[in-house]
Coordinates of C-alpha atoms in Angstrom, one line a residue:
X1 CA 0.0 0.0 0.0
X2 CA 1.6 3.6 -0.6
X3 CA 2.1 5.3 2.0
X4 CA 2.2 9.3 1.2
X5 CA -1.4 10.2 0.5
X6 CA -4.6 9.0 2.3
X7 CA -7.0 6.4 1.5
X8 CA -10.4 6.3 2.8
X9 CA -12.0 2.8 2.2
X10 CA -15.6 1.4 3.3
X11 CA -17.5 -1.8 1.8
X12 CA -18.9 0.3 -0.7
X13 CA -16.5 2.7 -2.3
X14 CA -12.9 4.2 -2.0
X15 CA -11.8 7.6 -1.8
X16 CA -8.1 9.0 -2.4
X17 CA -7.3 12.5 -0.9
X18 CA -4.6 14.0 -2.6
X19 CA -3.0 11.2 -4.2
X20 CA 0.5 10.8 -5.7
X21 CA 1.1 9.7 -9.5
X22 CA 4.1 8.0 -9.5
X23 CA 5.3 4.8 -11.9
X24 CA 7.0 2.8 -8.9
X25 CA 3.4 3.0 -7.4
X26 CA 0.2 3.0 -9.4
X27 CA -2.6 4.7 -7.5
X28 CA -4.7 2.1 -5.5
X29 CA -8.2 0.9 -6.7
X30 CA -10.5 3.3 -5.9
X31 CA -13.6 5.4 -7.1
X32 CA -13.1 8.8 -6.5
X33 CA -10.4 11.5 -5.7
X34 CA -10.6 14.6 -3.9
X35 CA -7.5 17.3 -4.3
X36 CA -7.6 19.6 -1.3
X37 CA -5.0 21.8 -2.0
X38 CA -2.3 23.1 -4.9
X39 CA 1.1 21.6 -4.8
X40 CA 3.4 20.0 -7.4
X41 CA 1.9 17.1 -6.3
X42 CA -1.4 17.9 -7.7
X43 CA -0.4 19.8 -10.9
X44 CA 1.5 16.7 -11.9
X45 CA -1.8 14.3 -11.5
X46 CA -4.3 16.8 -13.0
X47 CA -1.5 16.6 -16.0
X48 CA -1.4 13.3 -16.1
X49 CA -4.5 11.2 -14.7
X50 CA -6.3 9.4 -17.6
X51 CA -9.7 8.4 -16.0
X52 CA -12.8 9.5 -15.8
X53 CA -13.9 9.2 -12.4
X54 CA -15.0 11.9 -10.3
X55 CA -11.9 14.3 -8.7
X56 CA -14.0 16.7 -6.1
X57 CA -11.9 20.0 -5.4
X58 CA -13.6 23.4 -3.5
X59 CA -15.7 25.8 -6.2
X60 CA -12.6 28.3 -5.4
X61 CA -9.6 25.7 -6.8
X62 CA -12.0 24.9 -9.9
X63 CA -12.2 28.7 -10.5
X64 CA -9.2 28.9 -10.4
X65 CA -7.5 25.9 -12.3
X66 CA -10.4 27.6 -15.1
X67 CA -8.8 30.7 -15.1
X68 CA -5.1 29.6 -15.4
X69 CA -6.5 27.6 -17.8
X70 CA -8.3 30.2 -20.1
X71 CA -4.9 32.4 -20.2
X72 CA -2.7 29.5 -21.0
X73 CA -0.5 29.4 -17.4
X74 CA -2.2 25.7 -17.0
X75 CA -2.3 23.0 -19.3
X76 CA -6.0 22.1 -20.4
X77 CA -7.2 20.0 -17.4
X78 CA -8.8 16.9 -19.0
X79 CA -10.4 15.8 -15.7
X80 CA -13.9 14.9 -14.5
X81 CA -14.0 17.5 -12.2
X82 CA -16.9 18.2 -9.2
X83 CA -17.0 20.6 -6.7
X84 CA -17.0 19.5 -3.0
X85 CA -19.4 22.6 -1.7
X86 CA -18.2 24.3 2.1
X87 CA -20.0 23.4 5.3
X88 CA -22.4 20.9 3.5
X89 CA -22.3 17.0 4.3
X90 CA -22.0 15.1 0.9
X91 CA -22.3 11.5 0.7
X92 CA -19.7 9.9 -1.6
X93 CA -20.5 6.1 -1.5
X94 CA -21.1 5.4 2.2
X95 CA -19.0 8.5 3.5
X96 CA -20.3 11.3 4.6
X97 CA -17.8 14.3 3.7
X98 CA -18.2 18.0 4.7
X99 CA -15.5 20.1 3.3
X100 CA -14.3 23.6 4.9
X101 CA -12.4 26.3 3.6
X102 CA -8.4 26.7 4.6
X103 CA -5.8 28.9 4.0
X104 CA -2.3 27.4 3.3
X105 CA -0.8 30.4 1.6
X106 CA -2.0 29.1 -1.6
X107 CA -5.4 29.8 -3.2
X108 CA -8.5 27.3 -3.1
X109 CA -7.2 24.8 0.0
X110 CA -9.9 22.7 1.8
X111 CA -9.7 20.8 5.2
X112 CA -12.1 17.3 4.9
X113 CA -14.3 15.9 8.1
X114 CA -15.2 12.4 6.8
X115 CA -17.7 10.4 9.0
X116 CA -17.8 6.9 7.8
X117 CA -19.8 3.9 9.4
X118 CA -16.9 3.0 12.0
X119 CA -15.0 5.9 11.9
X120 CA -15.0 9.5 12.0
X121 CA -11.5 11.4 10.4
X122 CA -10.4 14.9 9.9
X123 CA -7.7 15.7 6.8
X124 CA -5.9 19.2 6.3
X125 CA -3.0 18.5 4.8
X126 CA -1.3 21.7 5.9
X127 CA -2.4 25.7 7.1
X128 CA -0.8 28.7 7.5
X129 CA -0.6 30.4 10.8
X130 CA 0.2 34.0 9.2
X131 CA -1.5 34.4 5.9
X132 CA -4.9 36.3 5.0
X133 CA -7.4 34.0 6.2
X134 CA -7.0 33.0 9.9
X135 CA -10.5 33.0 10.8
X136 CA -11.1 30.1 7.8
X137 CA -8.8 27.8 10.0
X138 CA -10.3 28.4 13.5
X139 CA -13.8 27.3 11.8
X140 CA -12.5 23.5 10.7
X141 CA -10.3 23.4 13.9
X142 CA -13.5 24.2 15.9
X143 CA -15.5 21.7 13.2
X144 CA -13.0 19.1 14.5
X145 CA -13.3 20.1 17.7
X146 CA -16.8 19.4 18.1
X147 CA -16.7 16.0 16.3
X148 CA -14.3 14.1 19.0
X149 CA -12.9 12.5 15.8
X150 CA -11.0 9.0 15.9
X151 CA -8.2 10.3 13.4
X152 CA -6.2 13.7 12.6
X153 CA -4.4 13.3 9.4
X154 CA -1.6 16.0 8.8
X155 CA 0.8 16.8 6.1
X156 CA 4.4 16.4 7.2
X157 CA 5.3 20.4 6.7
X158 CA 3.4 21.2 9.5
X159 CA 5.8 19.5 11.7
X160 CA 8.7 21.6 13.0
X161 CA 11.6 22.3 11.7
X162 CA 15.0 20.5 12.7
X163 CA 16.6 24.2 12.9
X164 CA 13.9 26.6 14.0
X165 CA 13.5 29.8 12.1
X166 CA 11.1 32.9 11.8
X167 CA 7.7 32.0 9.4
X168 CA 7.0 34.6 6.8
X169 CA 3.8 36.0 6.9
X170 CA 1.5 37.8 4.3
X171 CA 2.4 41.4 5.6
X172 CA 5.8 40.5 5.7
X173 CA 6.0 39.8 2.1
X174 CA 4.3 43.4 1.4
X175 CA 6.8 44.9 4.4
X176 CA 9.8 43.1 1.8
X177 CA 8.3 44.7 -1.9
X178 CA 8.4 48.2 0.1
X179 CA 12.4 47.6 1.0
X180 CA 12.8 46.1 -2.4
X181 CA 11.3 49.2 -4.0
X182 CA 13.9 52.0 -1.6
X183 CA 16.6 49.8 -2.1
X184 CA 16.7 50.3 -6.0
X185 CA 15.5 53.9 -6.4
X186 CA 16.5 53.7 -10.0
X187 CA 14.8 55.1 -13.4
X188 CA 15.9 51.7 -15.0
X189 CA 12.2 49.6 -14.8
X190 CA 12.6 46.9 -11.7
X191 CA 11.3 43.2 -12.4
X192 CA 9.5 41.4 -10.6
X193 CA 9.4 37.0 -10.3
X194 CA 5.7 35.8 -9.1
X195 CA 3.7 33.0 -8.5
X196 CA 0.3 33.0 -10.5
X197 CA -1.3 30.5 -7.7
X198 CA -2.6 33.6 -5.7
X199 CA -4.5 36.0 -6.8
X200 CA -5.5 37.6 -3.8
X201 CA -1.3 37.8 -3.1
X202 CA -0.6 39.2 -6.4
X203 CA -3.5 41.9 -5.8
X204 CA -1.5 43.1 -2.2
X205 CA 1.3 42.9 -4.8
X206 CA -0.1 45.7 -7.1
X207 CA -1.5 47.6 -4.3
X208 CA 2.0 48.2 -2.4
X209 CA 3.8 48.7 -5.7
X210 CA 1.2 51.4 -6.5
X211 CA 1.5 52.9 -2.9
X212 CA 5.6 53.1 -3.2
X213 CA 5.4 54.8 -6.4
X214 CA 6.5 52.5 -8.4
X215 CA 3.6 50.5 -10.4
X216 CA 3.4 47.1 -11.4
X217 CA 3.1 46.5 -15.3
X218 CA 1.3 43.0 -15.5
X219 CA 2.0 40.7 -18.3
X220 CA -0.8 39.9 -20.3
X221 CA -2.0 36.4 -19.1
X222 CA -1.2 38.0 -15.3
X223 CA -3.3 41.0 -16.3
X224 CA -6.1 38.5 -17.3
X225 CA -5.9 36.8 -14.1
X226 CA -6.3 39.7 -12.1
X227 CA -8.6 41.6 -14.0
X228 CA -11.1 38.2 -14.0
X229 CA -11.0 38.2 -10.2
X230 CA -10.7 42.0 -9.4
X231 CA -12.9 43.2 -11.9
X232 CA -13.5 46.8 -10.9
X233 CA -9.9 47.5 -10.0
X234 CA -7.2 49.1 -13.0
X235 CA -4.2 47.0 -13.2
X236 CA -1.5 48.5 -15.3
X237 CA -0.1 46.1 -18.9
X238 CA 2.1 47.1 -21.6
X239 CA -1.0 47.8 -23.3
X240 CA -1.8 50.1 -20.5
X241 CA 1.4 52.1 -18.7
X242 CA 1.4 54.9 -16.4
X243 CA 0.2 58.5 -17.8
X244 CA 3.2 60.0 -15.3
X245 CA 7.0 59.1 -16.3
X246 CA 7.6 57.0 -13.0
X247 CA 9.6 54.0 -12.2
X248 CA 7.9 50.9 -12.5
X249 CA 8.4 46.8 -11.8
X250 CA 7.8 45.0 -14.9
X251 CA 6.4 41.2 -13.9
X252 CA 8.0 38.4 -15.8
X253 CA 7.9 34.6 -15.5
X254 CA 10.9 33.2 -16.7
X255 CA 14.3 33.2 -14.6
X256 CA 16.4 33.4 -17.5
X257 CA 14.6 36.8 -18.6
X258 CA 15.7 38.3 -15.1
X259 CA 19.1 37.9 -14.6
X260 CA 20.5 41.2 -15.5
X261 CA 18.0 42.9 -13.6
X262 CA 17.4 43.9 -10.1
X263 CA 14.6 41.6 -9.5
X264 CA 12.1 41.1 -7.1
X265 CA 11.9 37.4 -6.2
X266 CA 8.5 36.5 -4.5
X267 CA 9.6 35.0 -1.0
X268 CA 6.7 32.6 -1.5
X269 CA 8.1 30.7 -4.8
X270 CA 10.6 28.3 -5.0
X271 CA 13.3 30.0 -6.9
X272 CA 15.2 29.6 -9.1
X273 CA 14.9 25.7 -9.8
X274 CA 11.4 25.8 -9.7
X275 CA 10.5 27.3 -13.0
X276 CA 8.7 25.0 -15.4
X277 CA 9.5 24.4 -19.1
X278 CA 6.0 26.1 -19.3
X279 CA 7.0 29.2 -17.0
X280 CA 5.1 28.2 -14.2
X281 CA 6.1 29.2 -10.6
X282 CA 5.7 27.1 -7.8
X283 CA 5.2 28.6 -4.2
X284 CA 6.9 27.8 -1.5
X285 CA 5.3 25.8 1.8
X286 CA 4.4 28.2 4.8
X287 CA 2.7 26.4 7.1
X288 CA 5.5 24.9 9.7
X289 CA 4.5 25.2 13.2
X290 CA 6.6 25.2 16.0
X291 CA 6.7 22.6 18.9
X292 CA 4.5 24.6 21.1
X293 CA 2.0 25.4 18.4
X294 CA 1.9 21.7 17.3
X295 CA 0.9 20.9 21.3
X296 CA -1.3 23.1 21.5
X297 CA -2.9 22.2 18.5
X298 CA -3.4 19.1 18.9
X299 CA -4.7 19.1 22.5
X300 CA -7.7 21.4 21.3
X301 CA -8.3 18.9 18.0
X302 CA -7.8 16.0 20.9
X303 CA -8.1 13.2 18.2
X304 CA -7.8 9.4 19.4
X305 CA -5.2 9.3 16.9
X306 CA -2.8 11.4 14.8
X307 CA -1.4 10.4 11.4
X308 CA 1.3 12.4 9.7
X309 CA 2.1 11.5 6.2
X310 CA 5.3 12.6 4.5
X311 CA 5.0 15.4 1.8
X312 CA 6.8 14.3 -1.4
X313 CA 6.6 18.3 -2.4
X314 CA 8.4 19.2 0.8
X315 CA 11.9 19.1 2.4
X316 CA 12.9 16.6 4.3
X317 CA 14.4 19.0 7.1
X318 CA 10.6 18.8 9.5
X319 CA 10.6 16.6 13.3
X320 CA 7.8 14.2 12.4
X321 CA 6.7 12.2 15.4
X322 CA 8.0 8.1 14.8
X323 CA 4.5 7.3 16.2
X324 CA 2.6 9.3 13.8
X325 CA 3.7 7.8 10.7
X326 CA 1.4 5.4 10.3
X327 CA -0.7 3.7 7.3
X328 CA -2.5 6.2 5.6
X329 CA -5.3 3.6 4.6
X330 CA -8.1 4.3 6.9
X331 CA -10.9 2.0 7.2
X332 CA -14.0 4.6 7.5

């Protein structure tokens, strides 16, 4: 059985949560899949599962996996894909599911509570602590809470770190485009190295540059984006540039196109060996806790049992408990 995503198996049907395409080890039997959250992980399996069956994700990772799509920063998706609605119970097969919304510094992420005839489990592969939505993850914790669930399952890069260090948050990332921008008072045009995986980041993005002086020009598929999910708001394009001679950060995607430039370098992308042959960025993980947070965590949760399973998409540098790491197949 693998042993790095979860299985959730009854008489009647079998669910994968965030499985893991990988030749060495063909995904189980199963009937349906539910993605929770956007990783390398699952950009590689919606690029490269071949069936038909159901894959459940939350209304906003289908919006946005349609929008990427639509401006060519995503391959087409050729899934059967189904939304898994917030706060309401769904019955796939003999499992009762009831998805709520998370925050894990990327856009779309969903904790699971799955009540099963033996067993009831809660799944959030990871959340972050500092980002834009902390209300989001006292909901599910409380959802948890409230449950006295049998199982906690938990991606690895919650776990701390083996050398402890300060977690970035979502202001802090502003509070570094500011210093970025009065470091290189320049009238040669800045450059900037984002992630497309977060709108609502690359919207703070725009706003700070704008408030410094020193505008954002989007390239077009980035203007898209934006312009789909902030409508009413002007976002400035090549097509589009400042009316007043100012300095400006022109957004690019690919490394090689930057390295003659003073470049800003989103702290939440893996950079530089994380550029795709497509362009794409991938962010970087947020969500470690330390020890104390862990504790106290947990204690409030207070599940019979935790699981921890080992993010492929991670480093390997996180303190995961021995006597967490066990199978991932839960009979429900």
């Amino acid at each position: 059985m693998p042993n790095n995503y979860l299985i959730l198996k009854t008489e009647q049907a079998q669910i994968l949560c965030d499985p893991i395409l990988n030749e060495r080890t063909p995904l189980e039997k199963h009937d349906f899949i539910i993605l929770t959250h956007l990783d390398f992980d699952t950009l590689d399996f919606m690029n490269n599962y071949r069936s038909s069956k159901p894959v459940y994700v939350s209304f906003e990772l289908l919006k946005l996996i349609q929008k990427l799509t639509k401006v060519n920063l995503l391959k087409p998706v050729q899934l059967n894909l189904k939304v898994l609605p917030y706060k309401y119970a769904v019955k796939i097969g003999n499992i009762s599911l009831t998805a709520f919304s998370n925050d894990d510094g990327q856009f779309g992420s969903m904790s699971i509570l799955a009540n099963g005839p033996h067993n009831t489990l809660g799944y959030c592969d990871s959340f972050y602590n500092h980002g834009n939505h902390k209300k989001r993850i006292k909901k599910w914790k409380k959802g948890f809470h409230e449950q006295n669930i049998d199982q906690l399952v938990l991606g690895s890069q919650i776990a701390p770190l083996n050398r402890p260090k300060n977690i970035l948050s979502e202001n802090g990332m502003q509070e570094m485009l500011t210093k970025f921008i009065s470091k290189h008072k320049t009238k040669q045009p800045l450059t900037a190295l984002l992630s497309p995986f977060d709108p609502e980041r690359l919207y703070r993005y725009d706003k700070t540059a704008k408030t410094n002086q020193t505008p954002i020009i989007w390239d077009k598929n980035y203007w898209q984006i934006l312009h789909s999910f902030y409508p009413f708001d002007d976002f400035f394009s090549v097509e589009r540039l400042p009316e007043k001679n100012t300095n400006i950060i022109i957004q690019m995607e690919q490394s090689q196109q930057l390295k003659n430039s003073d470049t800003f370098f989103d702290p939440a992308v893996l950079h530089p060996y994380a550029v795709s042959t497509e362009g794409l960025i991938h962010q970087k993980q947020l969500c470690t806790l330390s020890q104390s947070e862990l504790n106290e965590f947990i204690s409030y949760i207070n599940p019979q049992q935790v699981i921890m399973k080992k993010d492929h998409s991670s480093d390997q540098n996180h303190l995961v408990p021995t006597n967490w790491l066990k199978s991932l197949t839960i009979t429900m």
